Short mmCIF file of C-alpha atoms in Angstrom, two decimals:
data_model
loop_
_atom_site.label_atom_id
_atom_site.label_comp_id
_atom_site.label_asym_id
_atom_site.label_seq_id
_atom_site.Cartn_x
_atom_site.Cartn_y
_atom_site.Cartn_z
CA MET T 1263 -36.76 155.00 245.52
CA LYS T 1264 -36.82 155.60 249.26
CA TYR T 1265 -40.57 156.27 249.14
CA THR T 1266 -41.43 153.00 247.38
CA TYR T 1267 -42.81 151.10 250.39
CA LEU T 1268 -44.61 154.19 251.70
CA LEU T 1269 -46.26 154.69 248.31
CA VAL T 1270 -47.44 151.06 248.33
CA ASP T 1271 -49.12 151.68 251.70
CA LEU T 1272 -50.72 154.93 250.59
CA THR T 1273 -51.85 153.57 247.22
CA CYS T 1274 -53.59 150.66 248.94
CA ILE T 1275 -55.54 152.82 251.37
CA ILE T 1276 -56.35 155.97 249.36
CA VAL T 1277 -59.45 154.70 247.53
CA PRO T 1278 -61.00 152.91 250.55
CA PHE T 1279 -60.31 155.99 252.68
CA ILE T 1280 -62.05 158.36 250.25
CA ALA T 1281 -64.93 155.89 249.76
CA SER T 1282 -65.36 155.72 253.54
CA PHE T 1283 -67.25 159.01 253.31
CA TYR T 1284 -69.88 157.69 250.86
CA PRO T 1285 -73.04 159.32 252.29
CA LYS T 1286 -75.41 156.36 251.88
CA HIS T 1287 -73.13 153.87 253.65
CA PRO T 1288 -70.28 155.72 255.40
CA PHE T 1289 -67.50 153.59 256.80
CA TYR T 1290 -66.01 156.46 258.81
CA LYS T 1291 -68.84 155.95 261.31
CA GLU T 1292 -67.42 152.46 261.89
CA TRP T 1293 -63.97 153.78 262.87
CA LYS T 1294 -64.92 153.55 266.56
CA TYR T 1295 -65.15 149.77 266.04
CA PHE T 1296 -62.41 149.32 263.47
CA PHE T 1297 -59.53 151.07 265.22
CA PRO T 1298 -59.80 149.26 268.59
CA ALA T 1299 -59.94 145.96 266.68
CA ASN T 1300 -57.07 147.02 264.45
CA LEU T 1301 -54.94 147.91 267.48
CA ILE T 1302 -55.13 144.28 268.65
CA VAL T 1303 -54.45 142.83 265.19
CA ALA T 1304 -51.63 145.27 264.46
CA LEU T 1305 -49.93 144.58 267.82
CA PHE T 1306 -50.06 140.83 267.18
CA PHE T 1307 -48.51 141.11 263.73
CA ILE T 1308 -46.00 143.81 264.72
CA ILE T 1309 -44.69 141.70 267.62
CA TRP T 1310 -44.46 138.71 265.27
CA ASP T 1311 -42.68 140.94 262.76
CA ILE T 1312 -40.20 142.32 265.29
CA ILE T 1313 -39.22 138.82 266.40
CA PHE T 1314 -38.87 137.44 262.86
CA THR T 1315 -36.90 140.47 261.69
CA HIS T 1316 -34.53 140.03 264.63
CA ARG T 1317 -34.16 136.32 263.80
CA GLY T 1318 -33.46 137.06 260.13
CA VAL T 1319 -36.56 135.29 258.82
CA TRP T 1320 -37.16 138.35 256.67
CA GLY T 1321 -35.80 141.86 256.35
CA PHE T 1322 -36.07 145.14 254.48
CA ASN T 1323 -34.09 146.86 251.74
CA ALA T 1324 -33.06 150.31 252.98
CA ASP T 1325 -32.97 151.64 249.41
CA TYR T 1326 -36.78 151.63 249.32
CA LEU T 1327 -37.41 153.03 252.81
CA THR T 1328 -37.60 156.52 254.29
CA GLY T 1329 -35.25 155.47 257.09
CA TYR T 1330 -37.57 155.93 260.06
CA ASN T 1331 -37.84 152.88 262.31
CA ILE T 1332 -39.92 151.68 265.25
CA VAL T 1333 -37.78 149.18 267.17
CA ASN T 1334 -36.27 147.21 264.25
CA LEU T 1335 -39.16 147.77 261.82
CA PRO T 1336 -39.36 150.49 259.19
CA ILE T 1337 -42.29 152.85 259.75
CA GLU T 1338 -43.70 151.68 256.41
CA GLU T 1339 -43.98 148.12 257.75
CA VAL T 1340 -45.89 149.35 260.80
CA LEU T 1341 -48.22 151.37 258.57
CA PHE T 1342 -48.79 148.23 256.49
CA PHE T 1343 -50.63 146.68 259.46
CA ILE T 1344 -53.00 149.64 259.54
CA CYS T 1345 -53.47 150.30 255.82
CA ILE T 1346 -54.09 146.71 254.68
CA PRO T 1347 -56.56 145.79 257.46
CA TYR T 1348 -58.37 149.07 256.76
CA CYS T 1349 -58.74 148.16 253.09
CA CYS T 1350 -59.94 144.66 253.97
CA VAL T 1351 -62.49 145.67 256.60
CA PHE T 1352 -63.77 148.47 254.36
CA THR T 1353 -64.22 145.92 251.54
CA TYR T 1354 -66.05 143.58 253.93
CA PHE T 1355 -68.27 146.47 255.09
CA ALA T 1356 -69.07 147.43 251.48
CA LEU T 1357 -69.78 143.84 250.41
CA LYS T 1358 -72.28 143.35 253.23
CA TYR T 1359 -74.10 146.41 251.90
CA LEU T 1360 -73.90 145.48 248.22
CA VAL T 1361 -74.35 141.69 248.38
CA LYS T 1362 -77.63 141.08 250.18
CA LYS T 1363 -77.81 137.34 249.62
CA ILE T 1364 -75.38 135.46 251.88
CA PRO T 1365 -72.49 134.44 249.57
CA LEU T 1366 -70.75 131.06 249.41
CA GLU T 1367 -73.35 129.61 251.79
CA LYS T 1368 -72.97 126.00 250.64
CA ALA T 1369 -69.20 126.25 250.24
CA GLU T 1370 -68.38 128.00 253.53
CA PHE T 1371 -67.88 124.85 255.63
CA TYR T 1372 -65.60 123.30 253.02
CA LEU T 1373 -63.62 126.52 252.60
CA LYS T 1374 -63.01 126.58 256.35
CA LEU T 1375 -61.79 122.98 256.14
CA VAL T 1376 -59.49 123.85 253.22
CA ILE T 1377 -57.91 126.68 255.21
CA LEU T 1378 -57.56 124.49 258.30
CA PHE T 1379 -55.95 121.57 256.47
CA THR T 1380 -53.73 123.92 254.47
CA SER T 1381 -52.56 125.39 257.77
CA LEU T 1382 -51.86 121.93 259.18
CA PHE T 1383 -49.96 121.02 256.02
CA PHE T 1384 -47.81 124.15 256.41
CA MET T 1385 -47.06 123.15 260.00
CA VAL T 1386 -45.89 119.69 258.96
CA ALA T 1387 -44.10 120.68 255.75
CA GLY T 1388 -42.55 123.71 257.41
CA PHE T 1389 -41.36 122.14 260.64
CA GLY T 1390 -38.03 123.82 261.39
CA ARG T 1391 -38.79 126.64 258.93
CA ASP T 1392 -40.10 129.51 261.01
CA TYR T 1393 -42.19 131.41 258.48
CA THR T 1394 -44.01 128.35 257.14
CA PHE T 1395 -44.50 126.66 260.50
CA PHE T 1396 -45.73 129.62 262.51
CA THR T 1397 -47.99 130.91 259.75
CA GLY T 1398 -49.58 127.46 259.65
CA LEU T 1399 -49.78 127.25 263.45
CA PHE T 1400 -51.42 130.63 264.02
CA THR T 1401 -53.88 130.18 261.15
CA ALA T 1402 -54.81 126.66 262.32
CA LEU T 1403 -55.46 127.95 265.85
CA TYR T 1404 -57.61 130.75 264.48
CA MET T 1405 -59.62 128.39 262.28
CA LEU T 1406 -60.15 125.95 265.16
CA GLY T 1407 -61.59 128.89 267.06
CA MET T 1408 -63.93 129.64 264.18
CA PHE T 1409 -65.17 126.05 264.19
CA TYR T 1410 -65.52 125.97 267.97
CA PHE T 1411 -67.56 129.19 268.12
CA LYS T 1412 -69.43 128.32 264.90
CA THR T 1413 -68.49 131.68 263.40
CA ARG T 1414 -69.84 132.42 259.94
CA MET T 1415 -67.13 133.45 257.47
CA ASN T 1416 -69.10 133.83 254.24
CA TYR T 1417 -68.32 137.49 253.71
CA THR T 1418 -64.77 137.02 254.99
CA PHE T 1419 -64.06 134.50 252.25
CA LEU T 1420 -65.73 136.72 249.64
CA THR T 1421 -63.55 139.63 250.80
CA TYR T 1422 -60.43 137.50 250.58
CA PHE T 1423 -61.23 136.29 247.05
CA LEU T 1424 -61.97 139.83 245.88
CA ILE T 1425 -58.70 141.14 247.32
CA ILE T 1426 -56.47 138.44 245.75
CA PRO T 1427 -55.61 140.48 242.59
CA PHE T 1428 -54.64 143.46 244.75
CA PHE T 1429 -52.68 141.15 247.03
CA LEU T 1430 -50.69 139.88 244.05
CA LEU T 1431 -50.01 143.42 242.86
CA SER T 1432 -48.99 144.94 246.20
CA ASN T 1433 -46.98 141.92 247.34
CA GLY T 1434 -45.40 141.69 243.92
CA LEU T 1435 -44.21 145.27 244.38
CA LEU T 1436 -42.78 144.43 247.80
CA THR T 1437 -41.11 141.16 246.81
CA GLY T 1438 -39.26 142.41 243.74
CA TYR T 1439 -41.49 141.59 240.77
CA PHE T 1440 -41.42 145.21 239.58
CA THR T 1441 -38.14 146.40 241.12
CA GLU T 1442 -34.47 145.52 240.70
CA SER T 1443 -34.37 144.02 244.18
CA PRO T 1444 -37.10 143.24 246.72
CA VAL T 1445 -38.35 145.81 249.19
CA VAL T 1446 -38.96 142.93 251.61
CA TRP T 1447 -36.58 139.95 251.40
CA TYR T 1448 -37.15 136.47 252.79
CA ASN T 1449 -34.62 134.02 254.16
CA ALA T 1450 -35.02 130.94 251.95
CA ALA T 1451 -34.07 128.67 254.85
CA GLU T 1452 -37.20 129.76 256.74
CA ASN T 1453 -39.86 128.95 254.13
CA ILE T 1454 -40.63 126.02 251.85
CA GLY T 1455 -39.34 127.85 248.77
CA PHE T 1456 -42.47 127.79 246.60
CA ARG T 1457 -43.39 131.19 245.20
CA ILE T 1458 -46.31 132.73 243.34
CA PHE T 1459 -44.26 134.84 240.92
CA THR T 1460 -41.93 136.49 243.50
CA ILE T 1461 -44.31 136.05 246.45
CA PRO T 1462 -43.65 133.27 248.99
CA VAL T 1463 -46.70 130.99 249.09
CA GLU T 1464 -46.82 131.49 252.86
CA ASP T 1465 -47.88 135.09 252.23
CA SER T 1466 -51.26 133.87 250.94
CA LEU T 1467 -52.05 132.20 254.28
CA TYR T 1468 -50.44 135.01 256.29
CA GLY T 1469 -52.62 137.49 254.39
CA PHE T 1470 -55.74 135.41 254.98
CA LEU T 1471 -55.03 135.32 258.71
CA MET T 1472 -54.60 139.09 258.85
CA ILE T 1473 -57.84 139.64 256.90
CA ALA T 1474 -59.82 137.13 258.96
CA MET T 1475 -58.55 138.47 262.30
CA SER T 1476 -59.23 142.07 261.26
CA ILE T 1477 -62.80 141.29 260.20
CA GLY T 1478 -63.47 138.96 263.11
CA LEU T 1479 -62.31 141.42 265.77
CA TYR T 1480 -64.11 144.31 264.05
CA ASP T 1481 -67.35 142.31 264.19
CA TRP T 1482 -66.70 141.35 267.81
CA VAL T 1483 -66.08 144.95 268.93
CA LYS T 1484 -69.15 146.15 267.03
CA LYS T 1485 -71.33 143.39 268.52
CA TYR T 1486 -70.33 143.91 272.14
CA TYR T 1487 -69.60 147.63 272.25
CA GLY T 1488 -71.77 149.03 269.47
CA LYS T 1489 -74.95 150.92 270.20
#
Protein backbone atom coordinates (compact mmCIF):
# COMPACT_ATOMS: atom_id res chain seq x y z
CA MET A 1 0.00 0.00 0.00
CA LYS A 2 2.78 2.45 0.80
CA TYR A 3 3.83 2.53 -2.86
CA THR A 4 0.36 3.43 -4.18
CA TYR A 5 0.98 7.12 -4.89
CA LEU A 6 4.46 6.43 -6.27
CA LEU A 7 3.02 3.81 -8.63
CA VAL A 8 0.43 6.33 -9.86
CA ASP A 9 3.25 8.75 -10.72
CA LEU A 10 5.34 6.09 -12.46
CA THR A 11 2.39 4.60 -14.35
CA CYS A 12 1.49 8.03 -15.72
CA ILE A 13 4.97 8.79 -17.02
CA ILE A 14 6.29 5.40 -18.19
CA VAL A 15 4.68 5.32 -21.66
CA PRO A 16 5.42 8.98 -22.53
CA PHE A 17 8.99 8.52 -21.29
CA ILE A 18 9.60 5.45 -23.48
CA ALA A 19 7.86 7.11 -26.45
CA SER A 20 10.13 10.15 -26.03
CA PHE A 21 12.83 8.17 -27.85
CA TYR A 22 10.73 7.58 -30.99
CA PRO A 23 13.38 8.13 -33.70
CA LYS A 24 11.22 10.09 -36.17
CA HIS A 25 10.03 12.63 -33.61
CA PRO A 26 12.07 12.33 -30.40
CA PHE A 27 10.85 14.30 -27.42
CA TYR A 28 14.05 13.75 -25.46
CA LYS A 29 15.66 16.41 -27.66
CA GLU A 30 13.11 18.84 -26.23
CA TRP A 31 14.16 18.20 -22.61
CA LYS A 32 16.41 21.28 -22.71
CA TYR A 33 13.22 23.33 -23.14
CA PHE A 34 10.84 21.24 -21.07
CA PHE A 35 12.81 20.99 -17.82
CA PRO A 36 13.53 24.73 -17.37
CA ALA A 37 9.84 25.41 -18.02
CA ASN A 38 8.81 22.60 -15.70
CA LEU A 39 11.02 23.98 -12.92
CA ILE A 40 8.98 27.20 -12.93
CA VAL A 41 5.62 25.41 -13.09
CA ALA A 42 6.59 22.85 -10.44
CA LEU A 43 7.85 25.55 -8.05
CA PHE A 44 4.59 27.49 -8.41
CA PHE A 45 2.42 24.45 -7.67
CA ILE A 46 4.71 23.09 -4.94
CA ILE A 47 4.66 26.41 -3.06
CA TRP A 48 0.87 26.50 -3.43
CA ASP A 49 0.75 22.90 -2.22
CA ILE A 50 2.98 23.53 0.81
CA ILE A 51 0.81 26.45 1.93
CA PHE A 52 -2.49 24.60 1.43
CA THR A 53 -1.21 21.47 3.16
CA HIS A 54 -0.11 23.59 6.12
CA ARG A 55 -3.54 25.28 6.21
CA GLY A 56 -5.35 21.92 6.08
CA VAL A 57 -7.02 22.56 2.73
CA TRP A 58 -5.89 19.08 1.72
CA GLY A 59 -3.60 16.39 3.06
CA PHE A 60 -2.19 12.93 2.45
CA ASN A 61 -2.87 9.45 3.80
CA ALA A 62 0.39 8.03 5.17
CA ASP A 63 -0.81 4.47 4.48
CA TYR A 64 -0.25 5.02 0.76
CA LEU A 65 3.08 6.86 0.96
CA THR A 66 6.71 5.78 1.20
CA GLY A 67 7.25 8.18 4.09
CA TYR A 68 9.81 10.51 2.51
CA ASN A 69 8.89 14.19 2.68
CA ILE A 70 10.12 17.50 1.29
CA VAL A 71 9.03 20.20 3.75
CA ASN A 72 5.46 19.01 4.51
CA LEU A 73 4.87 17.28 1.17
CA PRO A 74 5.38 13.60 0.44
CA ILE A 75 8.01 12.98 -2.23
CA GLU A 76 5.28 11.44 -4.38
CA GLU A 77 3.41 14.75 -4.44
CA VAL A 78 6.55 16.58 -5.58
CA LEU A 79 7.10 13.98 -8.31
CA PHE A 80 3.49 14.50 -9.40
CA PHE A 81 4.43 18.02 -10.56
CA ILE A 82 7.14 16.57 -12.78
CA CYS A 83 5.43 13.43 -14.06
CA ILE A 84 2.06 14.95 -15.01
CA PRO A 85 3.47 18.02 -16.81
CA TYR A 86 5.86 15.70 -18.65
CA CYS A 87 2.95 13.57 -19.87
CA CYS A 88 1.00 16.65 -20.92
CA VAL A 89 3.81 18.40 -22.78
CA PHE A 90 4.79 15.13 -24.47
CA THR A 91 1.17 14.70 -25.61
CA TYR A 92 1.14 18.28 -26.91
CA PHE A 93 4.43 17.67 -28.74
CA ALA A 94 3.07 14.46 -30.31
CA LEU A 95 -0.24 16.05 -31.32
CA LYS A 96 1.53 18.89 -33.13
CA TYR A 97 3.36 16.23 -35.13
CA LEU A 98 0.35 14.01 -35.79
CA VAL A 99 -2.41 16.62 -36.29
CA LYS A 100 -1.23 18.89 -39.09
CA LYS A 101 -4.44 20.88 -39.48
CA ILE A 102 -4.88 23.39 -36.65
CA PRO A 103 -7.55 21.84 -34.38
CA LEU A 104 -10.54 23.60 -32.81
CA GLU A 105 -9.77 26.72 -34.84
CA LYS A 106 -13.32 28.11 -34.81
CA ALA A 107 -13.99 27.04 -31.22
CA GLU A 108 -10.75 28.27 -29.64
CA PHE A 109 -11.95 31.79 -28.75
CA TYR A 110 -15.13 30.44 -27.16
CA LEU A 111 -13.23 27.76 -25.25
CA LYS A 112 -10.97 30.46 -23.81
CA LEU A 113 -14.06 32.39 -22.75
CA VAL A 114 -15.57 29.28 -21.15
CA ILE A 115 -12.42 28.72 -19.09
CA LEU A 116 -12.26 32.39 -18.11
CA PHE A 117 -15.90 32.61 -17.03
CA THR A 118 -15.68 29.26 -15.25
CA SER A 119 -12.70 30.62 -13.34
CA LEU A 120 -14.61 33.78 -12.42
CA PHE A 121 -17.57 31.67 -11.30
CA PHE A 122 -15.27 29.63 -9.05
CA MET A 123 -13.94 32.85 -7.53
CA VAL A 124 -17.44 34.09 -6.71
CA ALA A 125 -18.94 30.75 -5.66
CA GLY A 126 -15.84 29.83 -3.71
CA PHE A 127 -15.25 33.07 -1.86
CA GLY A 128 -14.03 32.03 1.59
CA ARG A 129 -13.26 28.51 0.37
CA ASP A 130 -9.55 28.46 -0.37
CA TYR A 131 -9.31 25.67 -2.94
CA THR A 132 -12.19 26.90 -5.08
CA PHE A 133 -11.35 30.59 -4.84
CA PHE A 134 -7.62 30.41 -5.51
CA THR A 135 -7.97 27.87 -8.31
CA GLY A 136 -10.43 30.24 -9.96
CA LEU A 137 -8.22 33.27 -9.31
CA PHE A 138 -4.99 31.81 -10.68
CA THR A 139 -6.71 30.33 -13.74
CA ALA A 140 -8.55 33.60 -14.47
CA LEU A 141 -5.27 35.55 -14.27
CA TYR A 142 -3.62 33.07 -16.61
CA MET A 143 -6.46 33.23 -19.13
CA LEU A 144 -6.48 37.04 -19.05
CA GLY A 145 -2.81 36.83 -19.95
CA MET A 146 -3.63 34.55 -22.86
CA PHE A 147 -6.19 37.05 -24.15
CA TYR A 148 -3.86 40.00 -23.64
CA PHE A 149 -0.96 38.39 -25.51
CA LYS A 150 -3.31 36.81 -28.09
CA THR A 151 -1.81 33.39 -27.43
CA ARG A 152 -3.15 30.52 -29.51
CA MET A 153 -4.32 27.58 -27.40
CA ASN A 154 -5.70 25.22 -30.04
CA TYR A 155 -3.33 22.35 -29.31
CA THR A 156 -3.48 23.06 -25.58
CA PHE A 157 -7.23 22.48 -25.57
CA LEU A 158 -6.85 19.37 -27.72
CA THR A 159 -4.25 18.04 -25.27
CA TYR A 160 -6.53 18.73 -22.33
CA PHE A 161 -9.51 16.97 -23.94
CA LEU A 162 -7.39 13.95 -24.84
CA ILE A 163 -6.02 13.68 -21.30
CA ILE A 164 -9.43 13.86 -19.54
CA PRO A 165 -9.94 10.04 -19.38
CA PHE A 166 -6.48 9.62 -17.86
CA PHE A 167 -7.16 12.50 -15.50
CA LEU A 168 -10.31 10.74 -14.27
CA LEU A 169 -8.42 7.48 -13.79
CA SER A 170 -5.35 8.87 -12.01
CA ASN A 171 -7.30 11.34 -9.86
CA GLY A 172 -9.85 8.64 -9.10
CA LEU A 173 -6.99 6.53 -7.74
CA LEU A 174 -5.77 9.41 -5.60
CA THR A 175 -9.17 10.48 -4.28
CA GLY A 176 -10.40 7.08 -3.14
CA TYR A 177 -12.50 5.72 -6.00
CA PHE A 178 -10.45 2.50 -6.12
CA THR A 179 -9.12 2.39 -2.55
CA GLU A 180 -10.64 2.04 0.91
CA SER A 181 -9.67 5.61 1.76
CA PRO A 182 -8.27 8.45 -0.35
CA VAL A 183 -4.56 8.88 -0.94
CA VAL A 184 -5.19 12.64 -1.06
CA TRP A 185 -8.00 13.99 1.14
CA TYR A 186 -9.73 17.35 0.81
CA ASN A 187 -11.19 19.55 3.53
CA ALA A 188 -14.85 19.90 2.57
CA ALA A 189 -14.97 23.39 4.09
CA GLU A 190 -12.46 24.62 1.50
CA ASN A 191 -14.26 23.59 -1.70
CA ILE A 192 -17.80 23.85 -3.04
CA GLY A 193 -18.49 20.16 -2.44
CA PHE A 194 -19.37 19.06 -5.97
CA ARG A 195 -17.47 15.98 -7.10
CA ILE A 196 -16.96 14.06 -10.33
CA PHE A 197 -17.15 10.57 -8.83
CA THR A 198 -14.67 11.09 -5.94
CA ILE A 199 -12.81 13.98 -7.60
CA PRO A 200 -13.49 17.56 -6.45
CA VAL A 201 -14.69 19.57 -9.45
CA GLU A 202 -11.96 22.12 -8.71
CA ASP A 203 -9.40 19.52 -9.80
CA SER A 204 -10.59 19.86 -13.41
CA LEU A 205 -9.69 23.57 -13.46
CA TYR A 206 -6.55 23.03 -11.37
CA GLY A 207 -5.46 20.37 -13.87
CA PHE A 208 -6.19 22.63 -16.82
CA LEU A 209 -4.07 25.39 -15.29
CA MET A 210 -1.15 23.03 -14.75
CA ILE A 211 -1.40 21.73 -18.33
CA ALA A 212 -1.75 25.19 -19.86
CA MET A 213 1.14 26.66 -17.84
CA SER A 214 3.38 23.69 -18.64
CA ILE A 215 2.70 23.95 -22.38
CA GLY A 216 2.81 27.74 -22.43
CA LEU A 217 6.16 27.99 -20.64
CA TYR A 218 7.62 25.14 -22.71
CA ASP A 219 6.68 27.04 -25.88
CA TRP A 220 8.08 30.27 -24.46
CA VAL A 221 11.44 28.72 -23.51
CA LYS A 222 11.69 27.02 -26.90
CA LYS A 223 10.83 30.24 -28.75
CA TYR A 224 13.30 32.48 -26.95
CA TYR A 225 16.12 30.08 -26.13
CA GLY A 226 15.83 27.44 -28.83
CA LYS A 227 18.26 27.29 -31.72
